[in-house]
Amino acid sequence: MKRSIGIVGAGVGGLHLALYLQQHGVDATIITDRAPDEYRDSRLLNTVAHHHVTIARETALGIDHWSDPKLFYAYHDHYFNFPEPLRFRGDFTRPSRAVDYRIYLPTLMEDFMRRGGKIEYRRIEQDDIAPLVNRFDLLVVSTGKGALGELFTYRPEHSPYAQPQRRLFVGLYKGIRQPEPMNVTLSVSPGHGEMIVIPTLTFDGMANALLMENVPGGDLEELATLNYEKDRQHFLRTLLSKLEKHHPTTYDRIDRSQFDLAQPQDYLQGGIVPTVRNTTVVFDSGKCAIALGDVHSVVDPMMGQGANMASYAAFVLGEEIVKAHALDVRFCETVDLRRQDRVLAAARWTNRMLAPPSQAMGALIVAMAQNKALADEFTENFNYPENQWDRIATPERIHAWLNRVSSAKAASHIAAA
Amino acid sequence: MKRSIGIVGAGVGGLHLALYLQQHGVDATIITDRAPDEYRDSRLLNTVAHHHVTIARETALGIDHWSDPKLFYAYHDHYFNFPEPLRFRGDFTRPSRAVDYRIYLPTLMEDFMRRGGKIEYRRIEQDDIAPLVNRFDLLVVSTGKGALGELFTYRPEHSPYAQPQRRLFVGLYKGIRQPEPMNVTLSVSPGHGEMIVIPTLTFDGMANALLMENVPGGDLEELATLNYEKDRQHFLRTLLSKLEKHHPTTYDRIDRSQFDLAQPQDYLQGGIVPTVRNTTVVFDSGKCAIALGDVHSVVDPMMGQGANMASYAAFVLGEEIVKAHALDVRFCETVDLRRQDRVLAAARWTNRMLAPPSQAMGALIVAMAQNKALADEFTENFNYPENQWDRIATPERIHAWLNRVSSAKAASHIAAA
């Protein structure tokens, strides 16, 4: 079946889909409001780690421009800033990697164009929707910007929060020593927030992203309103003093004489209201628009799931487009049936981690500190959020998981004895 | 995980599930209101053909008591009683088979008990529900009878009809010649109804089920109120005259001197309101009841899907129980995610066939009469209703299917030339 797909938005979801379709001989057109050369000087977009399932998709697309092993990190370093601090690590089966999206996205756009892909640069307003729907056999909406995102209605049963649960303060910094081998640190200051330290390839080589997830009302909240341009010294001094108090293992990696934003525009402040939306709009003609990525489910960045889910869903959508005999509402249903469990699980897991930890979650943390196999499984499940959700959805499930892992450990001790 | 499953209902869904769990070492208890020895003299229960995917499940369960090839039929014989009659056949890849459920169900109950399974004989009333929920780790509701069925709420978006669309007149007859090899005839009298003729193993060997799907207001409707006990001659005479007029190819197989019900209680009259229900009820304790079979989705028997879907869903549920670490609402969600597409497709396809045929459906019928590959594919999809729905959900999908098949035919002609 000859078909033409319109993709509005050039984030990771839109680009992975476009490249997938291109690779499979399906005509795809990207429509976005930002050209590749506009990324270089823009403000930091986000902080994103790609887990190995996403990297495998990049390999399949032939866009593995960042395959140097030195760019990858192999494990999560967990730190809990309790009076008696808790620290443990969890290893992935295969490493993850973070590349600044101001490099990543335009590189993929150029890959797509070099291979003959078409990108149109414009914003989509209300009046543009009907002509777009008519023009393509299927419209993929992978940007929440503008009038298109509003077509997709909320799913309140999967959107438990009306407000951001963290006040985000995200920056790319130089002057933070990389451990050898590299890792991502997940540092928790109970009651105040979490910080995810991500070794990230940016314009001048490796830097560290500090993704600070600050609890509203906590001691770290003020970071979300610091202004670098107005008072650089105050910005850095305040940040350093907060790191020293709340995230000391990361503070210990800092060379104060070098510590600074990698570039002045390399920080972001704000907050996400985690939201799941219905994914399909049917127009009078019978043609459909389908949501991909954040328009479908936007999550707080704490668990690093947003981009990985967008890439996952892009491949599901791409595979289904390639084999579809029609791009109608039944098609969209088929796509949703395949992608919804993982996408929803990422949202549910993230939303759960934003809530104050249950006793069972506390027991899981303590158990992970004592049992590396458990911590490894938790870490690997960053690739498979549906598996994580199967383990942590309820206190009963957490306890069942702990029992399984401790039985397995006891059995292996007996076998070794 | 040690667990105990309560299964209310001993239809094909409940029995296939119980046997599956028993085979996999999971404790299962059946609760039903009918003992095996009460089936022999009961009224005809239904007319059910098992398609090869269901027969493969029977083989897996070790309950293939009816494996004699002479019991199987290999194809559908389609007849349309147009002024210019249309007749064609569609072959299965592997044969189907029908056994009277008054033989089938008690045999499986005995298999289950002989292997150590427990069956309790009683009706479940409102007051029994709470103790049942407490007693088992999961309650499977595979009967709509009594108070339990009412726990599961309607899904109006999948239940388009408020009234039965056919007035059913179902009987098991002797005196209808079996063709060699055996087939199922699907005979359509436009505007009046369909008749499915199913070679069925019953108490005295093979007979033929006439499943007559009579359109309300049509010439066949009066069959739905014939009374054999009151006037046998009138019953048979009326039926014969209707068959002669509306379903002549089947009438031609009848030996009038032998033609009669196989037994006086071998007929059923009534109608089905096709209904899809939500499948999960969570009780205060966190324990769940999950619907299986007709309680989940009851379909008109025209497409022969009800029992096959119950068996399919029983295996999905059984497989998930065996590997589950919890039998909670997340578990039920996982089960539904796996089974819903096929189960819903069976309902949608059947509901579509109950409606007056669209132009595209008419084109499909004509095309099947001219292209055996197409008729074979339609026939094989009785095993895979989701594939059927993918082909017939819309007129566009039907036309796309016809185009694909005719292109393939043209290509094979060219290759042969």
Short mmCIF file of C-alpha atoms in Angstrom, two decimals, chain A residues 48-221:
data_model
loop_
_atom_site.label_atom_id
_atom_site.label_comp_id
_atom_site.label_asym_id
_atom_site.label_seq_id
_atom_site.Cartn_x
_atom_site.Cartn_y
_atom_site.Cartn_z
CA VAL A 48 17.91 12.76 28.36
CA ALA A 49 19.62 9.40 28.75
CA HIS A 50 18.97 6.76 26.12
CA HIS A 51 18.77 3.29 27.54
CA HIS A 52 20.04 0.30 25.63
CA VAL A 53 16.69 -0.58 24.06
CA THR A 54 16.64 2.92 22.57
CA ILE A 55 20.27 2.67 21.49
CA ALA A 56 19.44 -0.60 19.73
CA ARG A 57 16.80 1.30 17.76
CA GLU A 58 19.38 3.92 16.81
CA THR A 59 21.65 1.16 15.56
CA ALA A 60 18.78 -0.26 13.51
CA LEU A 61 18.22 3.20 12.02
CA GLY A 62 21.91 3.62 11.21
CA ILE A 63 22.17 6.79 13.30
CA ASP A 64 24.68 5.60 15.86
CA HIS A 65 26.97 8.60 15.56
CA TRP A 66 27.89 8.37 19.23
CA SER A 67 29.16 4.84 19.51
CA ASP A 68 32.45 5.62 21.27
CA PRO A 69 32.38 3.41 24.40
CA LYS A 70 33.72 6.37 26.41
CA LEU A 71 30.32 8.10 26.01
CA PHE A 72 28.40 5.33 27.73
CA TYR A 73 27.66 4.67 31.38
CA ALA A 74 27.09 1.25 32.83
CA TYR A 75 25.32 1.64 36.14
CA HIS A 76 23.22 3.68 38.53
CA ASP A 77 24.84 4.90 41.70
CA HIS A 78 22.11 5.30 44.34
CA TYR A 79 22.65 7.62 47.24
CA PHE A 80 20.13 8.35 50.00
CA ASN A 81 21.04 11.26 52.23
CA PHE A 82 19.71 9.69 55.42
CA PRO A 83 21.35 10.47 58.80
CA GLU A 84 22.98 7.08 58.18
CA PRO A 85 23.53 7.43 54.42
CA LEU A 86 22.65 4.54 52.15
CA ARG A 87 24.59 3.90 48.98
CA PHE A 88 24.47 1.09 46.47
CA ARG A 89 24.78 0.49 42.78
CA GLY A 90 22.67 -1.24 40.15
CA ASP A 91 24.09 -2.33 36.81
CA PHE A 92 22.49 -2.38 33.40
CA THR A 93 23.01 -5.43 31.21
CA ARG A 94 24.12 -3.02 28.47
CA PRO A 95 25.15 0.61 28.91
CA SER A 96 23.16 3.81 28.43
CA ARG A 97 24.22 7.11 26.94
CA ALA A 98 23.23 10.78 27.00
CA VAL A 99 23.79 13.25 24.18
CA ASP A 100 22.68 16.88 24.38
CA TYR A 101 19.52 17.07 22.25
CA ARG A 102 20.78 20.31 20.68
CA ILE A 103 23.30 18.00 19.01
CA TYR A 104 21.19 14.87 18.74
CA LEU A 105 18.04 16.22 17.13
CA PRO A 106 19.61 18.33 14.34
CA THR A 107 22.00 15.47 13.54
CA LEU A 108 19.03 13.15 13.01
CA MET A 109 17.24 15.80 10.97
CA GLU A 110 20.29 15.99 8.74
CA ASP A 111 20.45 12.20 8.47
CA PHE A 112 16.83 12.22 7.38
CA MET A 113 17.36 14.96 4.81
CA ARG A 114 20.61 13.48 3.49
CA ARG A 115 18.68 10.26 2.83
CA GLY A 116 16.11 12.21 0.83
CA GLY A 117 13.61 13.08 3.56
CA LYS A 118 11.53 16.23 3.43
CA ILE A 119 11.29 18.63 6.36
CA GLU A 120 9.00 21.65 6.22
CA TYR A 121 9.63 24.47 8.67
CA ARG A 122 6.53 26.14 9.99
CA ARG A 123 4.20 26.36 12.94
CA ILE A 124 0.83 24.65 12.74
CA GLU A 125 -2.14 26.83 13.65
CA GLN A 126 -5.80 25.91 13.93
CA ASP A 127 -6.48 26.72 10.26
CA ASP A 128 -3.68 24.46 9.10
CA ILE A 129 -5.17 21.27 10.53
CA ALA A 130 -7.81 20.48 7.89
CA PRO A 131 -5.40 20.91 4.94
CA LEU A 132 -2.81 18.76 6.72
CA VAL A 133 -5.31 16.00 7.37
CA ASN A 134 -6.38 16.06 3.72
CA ARG A 135 -2.82 16.02 2.47
CA PHE A 136 -1.59 12.90 4.24
CA ASP A 137 -2.94 9.38 4.69
CA LEU A 138 -2.11 9.62 8.39
CA LEU A 139 -1.11 12.56 10.53
CA VAL A 140 1.25 11.81 13.41
CA VAL A 141 1.26 14.47 16.09
CA SER A 142 4.49 14.37 18.03
CA THR A 143 4.50 17.86 19.41
CA GLY A 144 2.23 19.30 22.06
CA LYS A 145 2.90 22.78 20.73
CA GLY A 146 0.17 24.68 18.97
CA ALA A 147 -3.34 23.72 18.01
CA LEU A 148 -2.70 20.05 17.17
CA GLY A 149 -1.82 18.93 20.68
CA GLU A 150 -5.16 20.16 21.95
CA LEU A 151 -7.01 17.69 19.73
CA PHE A 152 -6.14 14.89 22.12
CA THR A 153 -8.27 14.76 25.25
CA TYR A 154 -7.03 13.99 28.75
CA ARG A 155 -7.37 10.60 30.37
CA PRO A 156 -8.04 11.63 33.96
CA GLU A 157 -7.81 8.01 35.18
CA HIS A 158 -4.13 8.00 34.21
CA SER A 159 -3.36 11.63 35.11
CA PRO A 160 -3.38 11.69 38.92
CA TYR A 161 -1.73 15.07 39.44
CA ALA A 162 -3.11 18.53 38.70
CA GLN A 163 0.18 20.26 39.61
CA PRO A 164 3.85 19.59 38.99
CA GLN A 165 5.15 17.38 41.82
CA ARG A 166 8.70 18.73 41.54
CA ARG A 167 10.13 22.13 40.80
CA LEU A 168 12.76 21.29 38.26
CA PHE A 169 16.16 22.88 38.07
CA VAL A 170 18.17 21.36 35.30
CA GLY A 171 21.62 22.37 34.16
CA LEU A 172 24.69 21.18 32.28
CA TYR A 173 27.84 21.79 34.28
CA LYS A 174 31.57 21.62 33.86
CA GLY A 175 33.81 21.07 36.87
CA ILE A 176 32.16 17.83 38.06
CA ARG A 177 34.60 14.94 37.98
CA GLN A 178 33.51 11.86 35.99
CA PRO A 179 33.94 8.64 37.89
CA GLU A 180 35.68 5.77 36.11
CA PRO A 181 33.69 3.99 34.76
CA MET A 182 30.99 6.60 34.29
CA ASN A 183 27.65 6.25 35.99
CA VAL A 184 24.41 8.05 36.56
CA THR A 185 23.95 9.06 40.17
CA LEU A 186 20.46 9.01 41.64
CA SER A 187 20.82 11.06 44.80
CA VAL A 188 17.88 11.45 47.16
CA SER A 189 17.52 14.04 49.89
CA PRO A 190 14.43 12.81 51.70
CA GLY A 191 11.74 15.44 51.90
CA HIS A 192 13.66 17.83 49.66
CA GLY A 193 14.09 16.09 46.38
CA GLU A 194 16.08 13.94 44.05
CA MET A 195 19.00 14.73 41.80
CA ILE A 196 19.98 12.72 38.77
CA VAL A 197 23.55 13.33 37.61
CA ILE A 198 23.94 12.35 33.98
CA PRO A 199 27.25 12.34 32.10
CA THR A 200 26.25 14.06 28.87
CA LEU A 201 27.98 14.73 25.60
CA THR A 202 27.56 18.42 24.83
CA PHE A 203 29.22 20.94 22.55
CA ASP A 204 32.57 20.96 24.32
CA GLY A 205 32.74 17.27 25.14
CA MET A 206 31.45 15.58 28.25
CA ALA A 207 29.73 17.56 30.97
CA ASN A 208 27.35 16.55 33.73
CA ALA A 209 23.68 17.26 33.73
CA LEU A 210 22.26 17.91 37.17
CA LEU A 211 18.57 17.15 36.94
CA MET A 212 17.31 18.47 40.24
CA GLU A 213 13.83 17.37 41.20
CA ASN A 214 12.98 19.67 44.07
CA VAL A 215 10.03 19.07 46.34
CA PRO A 216 7.70 22.08 46.58
CA GLY A 217 8.11 23.56 50.05
CA GLY A 218 11.45 21.82 50.62
CA ASP A 219 14.87 23.39 51.16
CA LEU A 220 15.82 22.99 47.50
CA GLU A 221 12.80 24.70 46.03
#
